[in-house]
Short mmCIF file of C-alpha atoms in Angstrom, two decimals:
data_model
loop_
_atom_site.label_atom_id
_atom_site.label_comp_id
_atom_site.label_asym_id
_atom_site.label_seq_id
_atom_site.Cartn_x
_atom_site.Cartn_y
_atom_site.Cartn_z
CA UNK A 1 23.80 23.60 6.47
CA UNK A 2 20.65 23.01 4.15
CA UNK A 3 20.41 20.18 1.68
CA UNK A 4 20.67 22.64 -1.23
CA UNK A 5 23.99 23.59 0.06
CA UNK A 6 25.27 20.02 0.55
CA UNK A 7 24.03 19.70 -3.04
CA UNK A 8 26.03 22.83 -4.26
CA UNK A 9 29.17 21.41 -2.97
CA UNK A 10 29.54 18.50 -5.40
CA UNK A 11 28.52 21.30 -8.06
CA UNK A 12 31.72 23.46 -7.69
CA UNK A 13 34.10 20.46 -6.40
CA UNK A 14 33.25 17.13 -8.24
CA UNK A 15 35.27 14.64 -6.16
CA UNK A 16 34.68 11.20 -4.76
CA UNK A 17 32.06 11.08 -1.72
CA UNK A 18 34.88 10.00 0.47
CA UNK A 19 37.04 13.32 0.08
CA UNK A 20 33.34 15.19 0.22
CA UNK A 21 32.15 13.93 3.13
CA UNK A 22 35.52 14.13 4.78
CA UNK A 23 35.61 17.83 3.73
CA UNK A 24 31.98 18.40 4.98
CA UNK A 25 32.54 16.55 8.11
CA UNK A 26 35.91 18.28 9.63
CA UNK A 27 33.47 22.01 8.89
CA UNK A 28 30.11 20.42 9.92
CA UNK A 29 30.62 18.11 11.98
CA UNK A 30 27.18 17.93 13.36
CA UNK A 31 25.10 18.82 10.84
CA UNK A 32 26.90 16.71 8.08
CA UNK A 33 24.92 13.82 6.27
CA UNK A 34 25.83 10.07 6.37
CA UNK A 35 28.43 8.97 3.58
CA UNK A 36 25.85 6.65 2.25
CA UNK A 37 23.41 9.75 0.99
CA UNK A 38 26.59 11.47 0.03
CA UNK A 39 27.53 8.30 -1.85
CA UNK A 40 23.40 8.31 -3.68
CA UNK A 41 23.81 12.05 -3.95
CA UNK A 42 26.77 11.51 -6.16
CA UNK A 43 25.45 8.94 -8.14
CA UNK A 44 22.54 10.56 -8.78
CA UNK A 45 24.55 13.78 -9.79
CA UNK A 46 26.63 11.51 -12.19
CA UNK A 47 23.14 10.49 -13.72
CA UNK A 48 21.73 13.97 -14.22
CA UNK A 49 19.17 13.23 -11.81
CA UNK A 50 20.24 15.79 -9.46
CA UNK A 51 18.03 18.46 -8.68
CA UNK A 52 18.98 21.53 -6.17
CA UNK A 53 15.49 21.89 -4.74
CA UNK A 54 13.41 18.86 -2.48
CA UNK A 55 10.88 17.35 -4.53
CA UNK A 56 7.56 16.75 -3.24
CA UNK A 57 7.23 12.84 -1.87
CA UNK A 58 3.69 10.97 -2.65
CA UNK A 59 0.77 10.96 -0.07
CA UNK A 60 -1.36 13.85 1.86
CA UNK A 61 0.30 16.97 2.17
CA UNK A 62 1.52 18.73 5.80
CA UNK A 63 -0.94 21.44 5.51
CA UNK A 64 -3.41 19.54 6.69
CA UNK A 65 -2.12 18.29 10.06
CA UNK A 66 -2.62 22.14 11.59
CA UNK A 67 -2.82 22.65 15.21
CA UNK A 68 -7.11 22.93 15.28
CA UNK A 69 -7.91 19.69 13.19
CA UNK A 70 -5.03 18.22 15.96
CA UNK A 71 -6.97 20.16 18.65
CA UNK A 72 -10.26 18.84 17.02
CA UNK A 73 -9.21 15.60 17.08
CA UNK A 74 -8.02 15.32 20.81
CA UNK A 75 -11.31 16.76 21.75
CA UNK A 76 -13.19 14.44 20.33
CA UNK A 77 -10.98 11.34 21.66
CA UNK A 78 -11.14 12.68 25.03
CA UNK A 79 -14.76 13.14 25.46
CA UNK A 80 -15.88 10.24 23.72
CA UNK A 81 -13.11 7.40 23.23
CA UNK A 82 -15.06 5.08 22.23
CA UNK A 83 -16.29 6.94 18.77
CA UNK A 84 -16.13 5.78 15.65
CA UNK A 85 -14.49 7.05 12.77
CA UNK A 86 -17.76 7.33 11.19
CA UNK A 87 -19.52 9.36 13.60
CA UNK A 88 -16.08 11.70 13.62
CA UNK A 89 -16.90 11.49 9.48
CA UNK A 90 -20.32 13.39 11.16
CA UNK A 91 -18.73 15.82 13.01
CA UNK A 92 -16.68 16.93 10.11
CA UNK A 93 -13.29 15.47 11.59
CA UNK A 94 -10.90 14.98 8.85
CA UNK A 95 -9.12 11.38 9.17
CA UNK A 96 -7.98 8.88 6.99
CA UNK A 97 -11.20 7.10 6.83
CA UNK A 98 -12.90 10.40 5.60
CA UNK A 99 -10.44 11.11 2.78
CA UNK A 100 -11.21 7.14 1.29
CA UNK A 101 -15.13 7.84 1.74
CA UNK A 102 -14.58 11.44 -0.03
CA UNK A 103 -12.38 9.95 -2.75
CA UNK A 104 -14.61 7.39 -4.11
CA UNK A 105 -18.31 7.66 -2.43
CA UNK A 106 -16.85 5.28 0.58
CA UNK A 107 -16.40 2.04 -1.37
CA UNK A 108 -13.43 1.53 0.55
CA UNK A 109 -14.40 2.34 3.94
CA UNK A 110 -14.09 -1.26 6.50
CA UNK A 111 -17.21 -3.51 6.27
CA UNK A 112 -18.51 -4.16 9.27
CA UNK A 113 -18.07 -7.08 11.27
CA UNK A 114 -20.45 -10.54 10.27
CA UNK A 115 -22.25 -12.05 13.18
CA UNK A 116 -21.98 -16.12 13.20
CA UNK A 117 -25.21 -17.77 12.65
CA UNK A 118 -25.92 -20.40 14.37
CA UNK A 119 -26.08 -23.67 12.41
CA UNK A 120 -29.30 -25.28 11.59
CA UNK A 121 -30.21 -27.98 12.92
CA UNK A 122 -30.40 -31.04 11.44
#
């Protein structure tokens, strides 16, 4: 059963999450949420914050974790492991590293590590 469905439910029956999720669990028993979402899901419903559809979270979208930058990726690792993400950044391998340089001209990439200098002598 899909989330819009489980969604639907408290639509056409408003009733306490208890009785719901006892409902939903004797006719799905494996594919029945947690009373605790059923519990937010109600709240939320009560609220007018409910929404049928899945919104969108925050962050890089799926699309670009596709089976060839993945295949990319494990090519590069496995003939040179010791490469950095920079020289990946060269070979046009998309990482996180490449999306902070191509964001903001690479102001946030990593600085790279200080040497210690010896003290002078005195």
């Amino acid at each position: 059963m899909e989330t819009p469905d489980f969604r639907s439910h408290f639509l056409i029956r408003i009733k306490l999450a208890r009785t719901v999720h006892g409902d939903l669990l004797s006719t799905f028993s494996e594919s029945c949420p947690g009373l605790s979402t059923l519990q937010r899901r109600h709240t939320e419903f009560d609220k007018g914050v409910f929404a049928l559809e899945n919104k969108t979270g925050p962050g890089r979208p799926q699309e670009t974790r596709t089976e060839e930058n993945v295949a990319r990726v494990k090519c590069l690792v496995e003939d040179n492991p010791r490469m950095t993400t920079r020289q990946s950044y060269c070979r046009g391998v998309p990482t996180i590293y490449n999306c902070f340089q191509a964001s903001d001209g690479g102001s946030r990439a990593p600085k790279p590590p200080q040497r210690a200098r010896p003290s002078p002598a005195l």
